[in-house]
Every structure is written in C-alpha cells, then in structure tokens.
Amino acid sequence: GEALIRSTVNGEPADLVDGATIADVVSNWCISNRGVAVARNGEVVPRSRWDVEKVNSGDAIEIVSAVAGG
C-alpha cells in the first residue's frame, strides 16, 4: 500500500498519500480551483507553486474560496 501522511485540511484531519502536492489536495477538495487560494501553516502558497509544493506530515492546509458561489 501507499504510505499516508496525516495533515489537516480546513481544520479536518486528512490522510494524504506521501508525496501529494498542494495541487492534489485542491483537486481532491474542490470541484474547481478557480478563485481558490491555499495557505499552508498560515503562509499563502502561490498558485504557480501548487504542483511542486509537497504536503508534509502535520501540515495545516487551508483552502479558501475567494469567489462567492452563484
């Protein structure tokens, strides 16, 4: 099986595959990544880094939608 790491996403415990990137997390939690901002441990991760920034065990990820739903 694949190794899992424990982090939190929006305050909820989340088990992620070891090596998962920010982009992976966003695609798992959000239908679309339009208008979405991501912070890791309180620091915003630029969208250009989502594919390369890997999530570490214990990271607190926050996904914020900047666009009001319609």
PDB file of N, CA, C and O in Angstrom:
ATOM      1  N   GLY A   1       0.824  -1.201   0.000  1.00  0.00           N
ATOM      2  CA  GLY A   1       0.000   0.000   0.000  1.00  0.00           C
ATOM      3  C   GLY A   1       0.857   1.250   0.000  1.00  0.00           C
ATOM      4  O   GLY A   1       2.059   1.198   0.229  1.00  0.00           O
ATOM      5  N   GLU A   2       0.234   2.352  -0.254  1.00  0.00           N
ATOM      6  CA  GLU A   2       0.962   3.617  -0.293  1.00  0.00           C
ATOM      7  C   GLU A   2       1.072   4.186   1.114  1.00  0.00           C
ATOM      8  O   GLU A   2       0.177   4.027   1.931  1.00  0.00           O
ATOM      9  N   ALA A   3       2.182   4.848   1.369  1.00  0.00           N
ATOM     10  CA  ALA A   3       2.366   5.498   2.659  1.00  0.00           C
ATOM     11  C   ALA A   3       1.434   6.695   2.747  1.00  0.00           C
ATOM     12  O   ALA A   3       1.237   7.409   1.764  1.00  0.00           O
ATOM     13  N   LEU A   4       0.863   6.898   3.921  1.00  0.00           N
ATOM     14  CA  LEU A   4      -0.017   8.037   4.131  1.00  0.00           C
ATOM     15  C   LEU A   4       0.601   8.981   5.153  1.00  0.00           C
ATOM     16  O   LEU A   4       1.312   8.553   6.061  1.00  0.00           O
ATOM     17  N   ILE A   5       0.338  10.259   4.954  1.00  0.00           N
ATOM     18  CA  ILE A   5       0.742  11.245   5.936  1.00  0.00           C
ATOM     19  C   ILE A   5      -0.514  11.896   6.492  1.00  0.00           C
ATOM     20  O   ILE A   5      -1.530  12.000   5.796  1.00  0.00           O
ATOM     21  N   ARG A   6      -0.458  12.291   7.752  1.00  0.00           N
ATOM     22  CA  ARG A   6      -1.613  12.909   8.383  1.00  0.00           C
ATOM     23  C   ARG A   6      -1.412  14.416   8.426  1.00  0.00           C
ATOM     24  O   ARG A   6      -0.419  14.901   8.960  1.00  0.00           O
ATOM     25  N   SER A   7      -2.327  15.128   7.833  1.00  0.00           N
ATOM     26  CA  SER A   7      -2.311  16.577   7.901  1.00  0.00           C
ATOM     27  C   SER A   7      -3.731  17.024   8.205  1.00  0.00           C
ATOM     28  O   SER A   7      -4.594  16.195   8.501  1.00  0.00           O
ATOM     29  N   THR A   8      -3.964  18.297   8.150  1.00  0.00           N
ATOM     30  CA  THR A   8      -5.333  18.781   8.282  1.00  0.00           C
ATOM     31  C   THR A   8      -5.647  19.688   7.101  1.00  0.00           C
ATOM     32  O   THR A   8      -4.786  20.407   6.597  1.00  0.00           O
ATOM     33  N   VAL A   9      -6.892  19.613   6.642  1.00  0.00           N
ATOM     34  CA  VAL A   9      -7.371  20.483   5.581  1.00  0.00           C
ATOM     35  C   VAL A   9      -8.588  21.218   6.115  1.00  0.00           C
ATOM     36  O   VAL A   9      -9.575  20.582   6.502  1.00  0.00           O
ATOM     37  N   ASN A  10      -8.482  22.530   6.186  1.00  0.00           N
ATOM     38  CA  ASN A  10      -9.558  23.351   6.748  1.00  0.00           C
ATOM     39  C   ASN A  10      -9.970  22.849   8.124  1.00  0.00           C
ATOM     40  O   ASN A  10     -11.151  22.808   8.464  1.00  0.00           O
ATOM     41  N   GLY A  11      -8.974  22.436   8.907  1.00  0.00           N
ATOM     42  CA  GLY A  11      -9.229  22.034  10.278  1.00  0.00           C
ATOM     43  C   GLY A  11      -9.685  20.603  10.453  1.00  0.00           C
ATOM     44  O   GLY A  11      -9.823  20.126  11.582  1.00  0.00           O
ATOM     45  N   GLU A  12      -9.899  19.885   9.357  1.00  0.00           N
ATOM     46  CA  GLU A  12     -10.344  18.494   9.434  1.00  0.00           C
ATOM     47  C   GLU A  12      -9.153  17.572   9.205  1.00  0.00           C
ATOM     48  O   GLU A  12      -8.376  17.790   8.284  1.00  0.00           O
ATOM     49  N   PRO A  13      -9.019  16.526  10.017  1.00  0.00           N
ATOM     50  CA  PRO A  13      -7.924  15.573   9.783  1.00  0.00           C
ATOM     51  C   PRO A  13      -8.019  14.991   8.377  1.00  0.00           C
ATOM     52  O   PRO A  13      -9.112  14.663   7.909  1.00  0.00           O
ATOM     53  N   ALA A  14      -6.886  14.897   7.722  1.00  0.00           N
ATOM     54  CA  ALA A  14      -6.853  14.390   6.353  1.00  0.00           C
ATOM     55  C   ALA A  14      -5.647  13.495   6.179  1.00  0.00           C
ATOM     56  O   ALA A  14      -4.529  13.879   6.496  1.00  0.00           O
ATOM     57  N   ASP A  15      -5.900  12.279   5.683  1.00  0.00           N
ATOM     58  CA  ASP A  15      -4.804  11.376   5.344  1.00  0.00           C
ATOM     59  C   ASP A  15      -4.498  11.542   3.865  1.00  0.00           C
ATOM     60  O   ASP A  15      -5.367  11.340   3.020  1.00  0.00           O
ATOM     61  N   LEU A  16      -3.275  11.918   3.565  1.00  0.00           N
ATOM     62  CA  LEU A  16      -2.864  12.153   2.183  1.00  0.00           C
ATOM     63  C   LEU A  16      -1.766  11.183   1.804  1.00  0.00           C
ATOM     64  O   LEU A  16      -0.986  10.748   2.648  1.00  0.00           O
ATOM     65  N   VAL A  17      -1.711  10.836   0.527  1.00  0.00           N
ATOM     66  CA  VAL A  17      -0.637   9.982   0.039  1.00  0.00           C
ATOM     67  C   VAL A  17       0.680  10.721   0.198  1.00  0.00           C
ATOM     68  O   VAL A  17       0.785  11.907  -0.120  1.00  0.00           O
ATOM     69  N   ASP A  18       1.685  10.034   0.702  1.00  0.00           N
ATOM     70  CA  ASP A  18       3.005  10.644   0.852  1.00  0.00           C
ATOM     71  C   ASP A  18       3.474  11.125  -0.509  1.00  0.00           C
ATOM     72  O   ASP A  18       3.483  10.361  -1.477  1.00  0.00           O
ATOM     73  N   GLY A  19       3.848  12.387  -0.594  1.00  0.00           N
ATOM     74  CA  GLY A  19       4.260  12.958  -1.866  1.00  0.00           C
ATOM     75  C   GLY A  19       3.172  13.771  -2.540  1.00  0.00           C
ATOM     76  O   GLY A  19       3.407  14.358  -3.590  1.00  0.00           O
ATOM     77  N   ALA A  20       1.975  13.806  -1.934  1.00  0.00           N
ATOM     78  CA  ALA A  20       0.887  14.603  -2.504  1.00  0.00           C
ATOM     79  C   ALA A  20       1.286  16.070  -2.524  1.00  0.00           C
ATOM     80  O   ALA A  20       1.933  16.569  -1.607  1.00  0.00           O
ATOM     81  N   THR A  21       0.883  16.749  -3.583  1.00  0.00           N
ATOM     82  CA  THR A  21       1.188  18.172  -3.710  1.00  0.00           C
ATOM     83  C   THR A  21      -0.033  18.996  -3.314  1.00  0.00           C
ATOM     84  O   THR A  21      -1.146  18.477  -3.166  1.00  0.00           O
ATOM     85  N   ILE A  22       0.205  20.294  -3.187  1.00  0.00           N
ATOM     86  CA  ILE A  22      -0.904  21.219  -2.928  1.00  0.00           C
ATOM     87  C   ILE A  22      -1.971  21.062  -4.009  1.00  0.00           C
ATOM     88  O   ILE A  22      -3.169  21.036  -3.726  1.00  0.00           O
ATOM     89  N   ALA A  23      -1.534  20.930  -5.255  1.00  0.00           N
ATOM     90  CA  ALA A  23      -2.483  20.778  -6.364  1.00  0.00           C
ATOM     91  C   ALA A  23      -3.343  19.537  -6.176  1.00  0.00           C
ATOM     92  O   ALA A  23      -4.546  19.551  -6.457  1.00  0.00           O
ATOM     93  N   ASP A  24      -2.740  18.456  -5.683  1.00  0.00           N
ATOM     94  CA  ASP A  24      -3.500  17.234  -5.442  1.00  0.00           C
ATOM     95  C   ASP A  24      -4.584  17.469  -4.396  1.00  0.00           C
ATOM     96  O   ASP A  24      -5.728  17.015  -4.545  1.00  0.00           O
ATOM     97  N   VAL A  25      -4.218  18.165  -3.333  1.00  0.00           N
ATOM     98  CA  VAL A  25      -5.178  18.418  -2.263  1.00  0.00           C
ATOM     99  C   VAL A  25      -6.341  19.259  -2.772  1.00  0.00           C
ATOM    100  O   VAL A  25      -7.508  18.962  -2.516  1.00  0.00           O
ATOM    101  N   VAL A  26      -6.005  20.302  -3.528  1.00  0.00           N
ATOM    102  CA  VAL A  26      -7.057  21.173  -4.056  1.00  0.00           C
ATOM    103  C   VAL A  26      -8.001  20.384  -4.954  1.00  0.00           C
ATOM    104  O   VAL A  26      -9.222  20.527  -4.860  1.00  0.00           O
ATOM    105  N   SER A  27      -7.444  19.529  -5.806  1.00  0.00           N
ATOM    106  CA  SER A  27      -8.295  18.785  -6.731  1.00  0.00           C
ATOM    107  C   SER A  27      -9.176  17.790  -5.984  1.00  0.00           C
ATOM    108  O   SER A  27     -10.265  17.464  -6.436  1.00  0.00           O
ATOM    109  N   ASN A  28      -8.688  17.310  -4.821  1.00  0.00           N
ATOM    110  CA  ASN A  28      -9.494  16.384  -4.025  1.00  0.00           C
ATOM    111  C   ASN A  28     -10.620  17.089  -3.287  1.00  0.00           C
ATOM    112  O   ASN A  28     -11.677  16.514  -3.075  1.00  0.00           O
ATOM    113  N   TRP A  29     -10.376  18.333  -2.856  1.00  0.00           N
ATOM    114  CA  TRP A  29     -11.340  19.018  -2.011  1.00  0.00           C
ATOM    115  C   TRP A  29     -12.275  19.943  -2.778  1.00  0.00           C
ATOM    116  O   TRP A  29     -13.332  20.279  -2.298  1.00  0.00           O
ATOM    117  N   CYS A  30     -11.844  20.390  -3.955  1.00  0.00           N
ATOM    118  CA  CYS A  30     -12.601  21.401  -4.677  1.00  0.00           C
ATOM    119  C   CYS A  30     -12.990  20.892  -6.050  1.00  0.00           C
ATOM    120  O   CYS A  30     -12.205  20.232  -6.714  1.00  0.00           O
ATOM    121  N   ILE A  31     -14.210  21.223  -6.463  1.00  0.00           N
ATOM    122  CA  ILE A  31     -14.660  20.844  -7.792  1.00  0.00           C
ATOM    123  C   ILE A  31     -13.837  21.585  -8.836  1.00  0.00           C
ATOM    124  O   ILE A  31     -13.433  21.035  -9.846  1.00  0.00           O
ATOM    125  N   SER A  32     -13.580  22.856  -8.573  1.00  0.00           N
ATOM    126  CA  SER A  32     -12.793  23.684  -9.478  1.00  0.00           C
ATOM    127  C   SER A  32     -11.802  24.476  -8.657  1.00  0.00           C
ATOM    128  O   SER A  32     -12.091  24.851  -7.519  1.00  0.00           O
ATOM    129  N   ASN A  33     -10.628  24.744  -9.231  1.00  0.00           N
ATOM    130  CA  ASN A  33      -9.652  25.531  -8.481  1.00  0.00           C
ATOM    131  C   ASN A  33      -9.714  27.004  -8.855  1.00  0.00           C
ATOM    132  O   ASN A  33      -8.859  27.786  -8.481  1.00  0.00           O
ATOM    133  N   ARG A  34     -10.762  27.393  -9.576  1.00  0.00           N
ATOM    134  CA  ARG A  34     -10.904  28.799  -9.921  1.00  0.00           C
ATOM    135  C   ARG A  34     -11.238  29.603  -8.668  1.00  0.00           C
ATOM    136  O   ARG A  34     -12.132  29.234  -7.906  1.00  0.00           O
ATOM    137  N   GLY A  35     -10.535  30.703  -8.484  1.00  0.00           N
ATOM    138  CA  GLY A  35     -10.828  31.570  -7.355  1.00  0.00           C
ATOM    139  C   GLY A  35     -10.488  30.971  -6.010  1.00  0.00           C
ATOM    140  O   GLY A  35     -11.035  31.382  -4.988  1.00  0.00           O
ATOM    141  N   VAL A  36      -9.584  29.985  -6.012  1.00  0.00           N
ATOM    142  CA  VAL A  36      -9.215  29.320  -4.766  1.00  0.00           C
ATOM    143  C   VAL A  36      -7.820  29.769  -4.349  1.00  0.00           C
ATOM    144  O   VAL A  36      -6.923  29.880  -5.186  1.00  0.00           O
ATOM    145  N   ALA A  37      -7.657  30.019  -3.062  1.00  0.00           N
ATOM    146  CA  ALA A  37      -6.350  30.332  -2.508  1.00  0.00           C
ATOM    147  C   ALA A  37      -6.008  29.269  -1.474  1.00  0.00           C
ATOM    148  O   ALA A  37      -6.898  28.734  -0.815  1.00  0.00           O
ATOM    149  N   VAL A  38      -4.729  28.966  -1.353  1.00  0.00           N
ATOM    150  CA  VAL A  38      -4.289  27.934  -0.421  1.00  0.00           C
ATOM    151  C   VAL A  38      -3.222  28.500   0.503  1.00  0.00           C
ATOM    152  O   VAL A  38      -2.304  29.190   0.060  1.00  0.00           O
ATOM    153  N   ALA A  39      -3.369  28.209   1.791  1.00  0.00           N
ATOM    154  CA  ALA A  39      -2.341  28.549   2.763  1.00  0.00           C
ATOM    155  C   ALA A  39      -1.873  27.267   3.433  1.00  0.00           C
ATOM    156  O   ALA A  39      -2.673  26.360   3.695  1.00  0.00           O
ATOM    157  N   ARG A  40      -0.568  27.184   3.682  1.00  0.00           N
ATOM    158  CA  ARG A  40      -0.010  26.060   4.424  1.00  0.00           C
ATOM    159  C   ARG A  40       0.628  26.625   5.679  1.00  0.00           C
ATOM    160  O   ARG A  40       1.520  27.467   5.592  1.00  0.00           O
ATOM    161  N   ASN A  41       0.161  26.139   6.822  1.00  0.00           N
ATOM    162  CA  ASN A  41       0.689  26.608   8.102  1.00  0.00           C
ATOM    163  C   ASN A  41       0.683  28.135   8.172  1.00  0.00           C
ATOM    164  O   ASN A  41       1.607  28.757   8.682  1.00  0.00           O
ATOM    165  N   GLY A  42      -0.387  28.737   7.625  1.00  0.00           N
ATOM    166  CA  GLY A  42      -0.560  30.175   7.730  1.00  0.00           C
ATOM    167  C   GLY A  42       0.118  30.989   6.651  1.00  0.00           C
ATOM    168  O   GLY A  42      -0.016  32.205   6.633  1.00  0.00           O
ATOM    169  N   GLU A  43       0.833  30.316   5.748  1.00  0.00           N
ATOM    170  CA  GLU A  43       1.508  31.041   4.677  1.00  0.00           C
ATOM    171  C   GLU A  43       0.881  30.696   3.333  1.00  0.00           C
ATOM    172  O   GLU A  43       0.728  29.524   2.990  1.00  0.00           O
ATOM    173  N   VAL A  44       0.528  31.732   2.590  1.00  0.00           N
ATOM    174  CA  VAL A  44      -0.105  31.516   1.290  1.00  0.00           C
ATOM    175  C   VAL A  44       0.877  30.831   0.334  1.00  0.00           C
ATOM    176  O   VAL A  44       2.046  31.196   0.269  1.00  0.00           O
ATOM    177  N   VAL A  45       0.380  29.834  -0.378  1.00  0.00           N
ATOM    178  CA  VAL A  45       1.186  29.153  -1.396  1.00  0.00           C
ATOM    179  C   VAL A  45       0.750  29.692  -2.756  1.00  0.00           C
ATOM    180  O   VAL A  45      -0.408  29.536  -3.140  1.00  0.00           O
ATOM    181  N   PRO A  46       1.657  30.332  -3.494  1.00  0.00           N
ATOM    182  CA  PRO A  46       1.282  30.857  -4.815  1.00  0.00           C
ATOM    183  C   PRO A  46       0.824  29.735  -5.736  1.00  0.00           C
ATOM    184  O   PRO A  46       1.359  28.616  -5.695  1.00  0.00           O
ATOM    185  N   ARG A  47      -0.174  30.028  -6.542  1.00  0.00           N
ATOM    186  CA  ARG A  47      -0.709  29.016  -7.461  1.00  0.00           C
ATOM    187  C   ARG A  47       0.389  28.394  -8.321  1.00  0.00           C
ATOM    188  O   ARG A  47       0.327  27.204  -8.649  1.00  0.00           O
ATOM    189  N   SER A  48       1.394  29.207  -8.680  1.00  0.00           N
ATOM    190  CA  SER A  48       2.472  28.701  -9.539  1.00  0.00           C
ATOM    191  C   SER A  48       3.290  27.612  -8.848  1.00  0.00           C
ATOM    192  O   SER A  48       4.041  26.894  -9.504  1.00  0.00           O
ATOM    193  N   ARG A  49       3.137  27.486  -7.517  1.00  0.00           N
ATOM    194  CA  ARG A  49       3.911  26.506  -6.762  1.00  0.00           C
ATOM    195  C   ARG A  49       3.104  25.271  -6.398  1.00  0.00           C
ATOM    196  O   ARG A  49       3.660  24.328  -5.819  1.00  0.00           O
ATOM    197  N   TRP A  50       1.809  25.273  -6.703  1.00  0.00           N
ATOM    198  CA  TRP A  50       0.950  24.172  -6.260  1.00  0.00           C
ATOM    199  C   TRP A  50       1.430  22.804  -6.725  1.00  0.00           C
ATOM    200  O   TRP A  50       1.285  21.822  -6.007  1.00  0.00           O
ATOM    201  N   ASP A  51       1.967  22.751  -7.946  1.00  0.00           N
ATOM    202  CA  ASP A  51       2.366  21.453  -8.497  1.00  0.00           C
ATOM    203  C   ASP A  51       3.672  20.939  -7.918  1.00  0.00           C
ATOM    204  O   ASP A  51       3.984  19.763  -8.079  1.00  0.00           O
ATOM    205  N   VAL A  52       4.440  21.827  -7.272  1.00  0.00           N
ATOM    206  CA  VAL A  52       5.743  21.407  -6.781  1.00  0.00           C
ATOM    207  C   VAL A  52       5.826  21.383  -5.260  1.00  0.00           C
ATOM    208  O   VAL A  52       6.704  20.722  -4.707  1.00  0.00           O
ATOM    209  N   GLU A  53       4.927  22.100  -4.594  1.00  0.00           N
ATOM    210  CA  GLU A  53       4.961  22.124  -3.131  1.00  0.00           C
ATOM    211  C   GLU A  53       4.308  20.860  -2.589  1.00  0.00           C
ATOM    212  O   GLU A  53       3.097  20.664  -2.734  1.00  0.00           O
ATOM    213  N   LYS A  54       5.110  20.017  -1.949  1.00  0.00           N
ATOM    214  CA  LYS A  54       4.556  18.787  -1.390  1.00  0.00           C
ATOM    215  C   LYS A  54       4.060  19.035   0.029  1.00  0.00           C
ATOM    216  O   LYS A  54       4.616  19.843   0.764  1.00  0.00           O
ATOM    217  N   VAL A  55       3.006  18.316   0.364  1.00  0.00           N
ATOM    218  CA  VAL A  55       2.442  18.433   1.710  1.00  0.00           C
ATOM    219  C   VAL A  55       3.253  17.543   2.642  1.00  0.00           C
ATOM    220  O   VAL A  55       3.560  16.393   2.310  1.00  0.00           O
ATOM    221  N   ASN A  56       3.603  18.063   3.795  1.00  0.00           N
ATOM    222  CA  ASN A  56       4.355  17.309   4.785  1.00  0.00           C
ATOM    223  C   ASN A  56       3.438  16.860   5.913  1.00  0.00           C
ATOM    224  O   ASN A  56       2.420  17.493   6.194  1.00  0.00           O
ATOM    225  N   SER A  57       3.831  15.773   6.570  1.00  0.00           N
ATOM    226  CA  SER A  57       3.056  15.293   7.700  1.00  0.00           C
ATOM    227  C   SER A  57       2.925  16.398   8.736  1.00  0.00           C
ATOM    228  O   SER A  57       3.903  17.062   9.084  1.00  0.00           O
ATOM    229  N   GLY A  58       1.715  16.617   9.207  1.00  0.00           N
ATOM    230  CA  GLY A  58       1.485  17.626  10.222  1.00  0.00           C
ATOM    231  C   GLY A  58       1.169  19.000   9.673  1.00  0.00           C
ATOM    232  O   GLY A  58       0.827  19.903  10.439  1.00  0.00           O
ATOM    233  N   ASP A  59       1.259  19.174   8.344  1.00  0.00           N
ATOM    234  CA  ASP A  59       0.928  20.471   7.765  1.00  0.00           C
ATOM    235  C   ASP A  59      -0.549  20.793   7.961  1.00  0.00           C
ATOM    236  O   ASP A  59      -1.409  19.911   7.870  1.00  0.00           O
ATOM    237  N   ALA A  60      -0.824  22.049   8.200  1.00  0.00           N
ATOM    238  CA  ALA A  60      -2.199  22.536   8.250  1.00  0.00           C
ATOM    239  C   ALA A  60      -2.473  23.293   6.956  1.00  0.00           C
ATOM    240  O   ALA A  60      -1.906  24.352   6.714  1.00  0.00           O
ATOM    241  N   ILE A  61      -3.319  22.705   6.128  1.00  0.00           N
ATOM    242  CA  ILE A  61      -3.658  23.298   4.840  1.00  0.00           C
ATOM    243  C   ILE A  61      -5.009  23.979   4.970  1.00  0.00           C
ATOM    244  O   ILE A  61      -5.951  23.397   5.518  1.00  0.00           O
ATOM    245  N   GLU A  62      -5.094  25.200   4.458  1.00  0.00           N
ATOM    246  CA  GLU A  62      -6.374  25.877   4.422  1.00  0.00           C
ATOM    247  C   GLU A  62      -6.673  26.250   2.982  1.00  0.00           C
ATOM    248  O   GLU A  62      -5.847  26.846   2.296  1.00  0.00           O
ATOM    249  N   ILE A  63      -7.861  25.851   2.535  1.00  0.00           N
ATOM    250  CA  ILE A  63      -8.305  26.163   1.180  1.00  0.00           C
ATOM    251  C   ILE A  63      -9.424  27.181   1.309  1.00  0.00           C
ATOM    252  O   ILE A  63     -10.438  26.922   1.955  1.00  0.00           O
ATOM    253  N   VAL A  64      -9.213  28.335   0.705  1.00  0.00           N
ATOM    254  CA  VAL A  64     -10.164  29.426   0.828  1.00  0.00           C
ATOM    255  C   VAL A  64     -10.701  29.781  -0.551  1.00  0.00           C
ATOM    256  O   VAL A  64      -9.926  29.969  -1.492  1.00  0.00           O
ATOM    257  N   SER A  65     -12.012  29.838  -0.660  1.00  0.00           N
ATOM    258  CA  SER A  65     -12.610  30.260  -1.911  1.00  0.00           C
ATOM    259  C   SER A  65     -12.802  31.764  -1.882  1.00  0.00           C
ATOM    260  O   SER A  65     -13.477  32.298  -1.005  1.00  0.00           O
ATOM    261  N   ALA A  66     -12.174  32.434  -2.837  1.00  0.00           N
ATOM    262  CA  ALA A  66     -12.248  33.893  -2.874  1.00  0.00           C
ATOM    263  C   ALA A  66     -13.447  34.365  -3.695  1.00  0.00           C
ATOM    264  O   ALA A  66     -13.743  35.540  -3.752  1.00  0.00           O
ATOM    265  N   VAL A  67     -14.140  33.418  -4.317  1.00  0.00           N
ATOM    266  CA  VAL A  67     -15.256  33.769  -5.189  1.00  0.00           C
ATOM    267  C   VAL A  67     -16.562  33.303  -4.556  1.00  0.00           C
ATOM    268  O   VAL A  67     -16.675  32.165  -4.134  1.00  0.00           O
ATOM    269  N   ALA A  68     -17.531  34.180  -4.496  1.00  0.00           N
ATOM    270  CA  ALA A  68     -18.834  33.804  -3.951  1.00  0.00           C
ATOM    271  C   ALA A  68     -19.522  32.843  -4.911  1.00  0.00           C
ATOM    272  O   ALA A  68     -19.502  33.049  -6.119  1.00  0.00           O
ATOM    273  N   GLY A  69     -20.132  31.813  -4.361  1.00  0.00           N
ATOM    274  CA  GLY A  69     -20.837  30.844  -5.202  1.00  0.00           C
ATOM    275  C   GLY A  69     -22.092  31.474  -5.777  1.00  0.00           C
ATOM    276  O   GLY A  69     -22.665  32.406  -5.208  1.00  0.00           O
ATOM    277  N   GLY A  70     -22.544  30.952  -6.930  1.00  0.00           N
ATOM    278  CA  GLY A  70     -23.716  31.524  -7.562  1.00  0.00           C
ATOM    279  C   GLY A  70     -24.656  30.451  -8.044  1.00  0.00           C
ATOM    280  O   GLY A  70     -24.313  29.296  -8.081  1.00  0.00           O
TER     281      GLY A  70
END
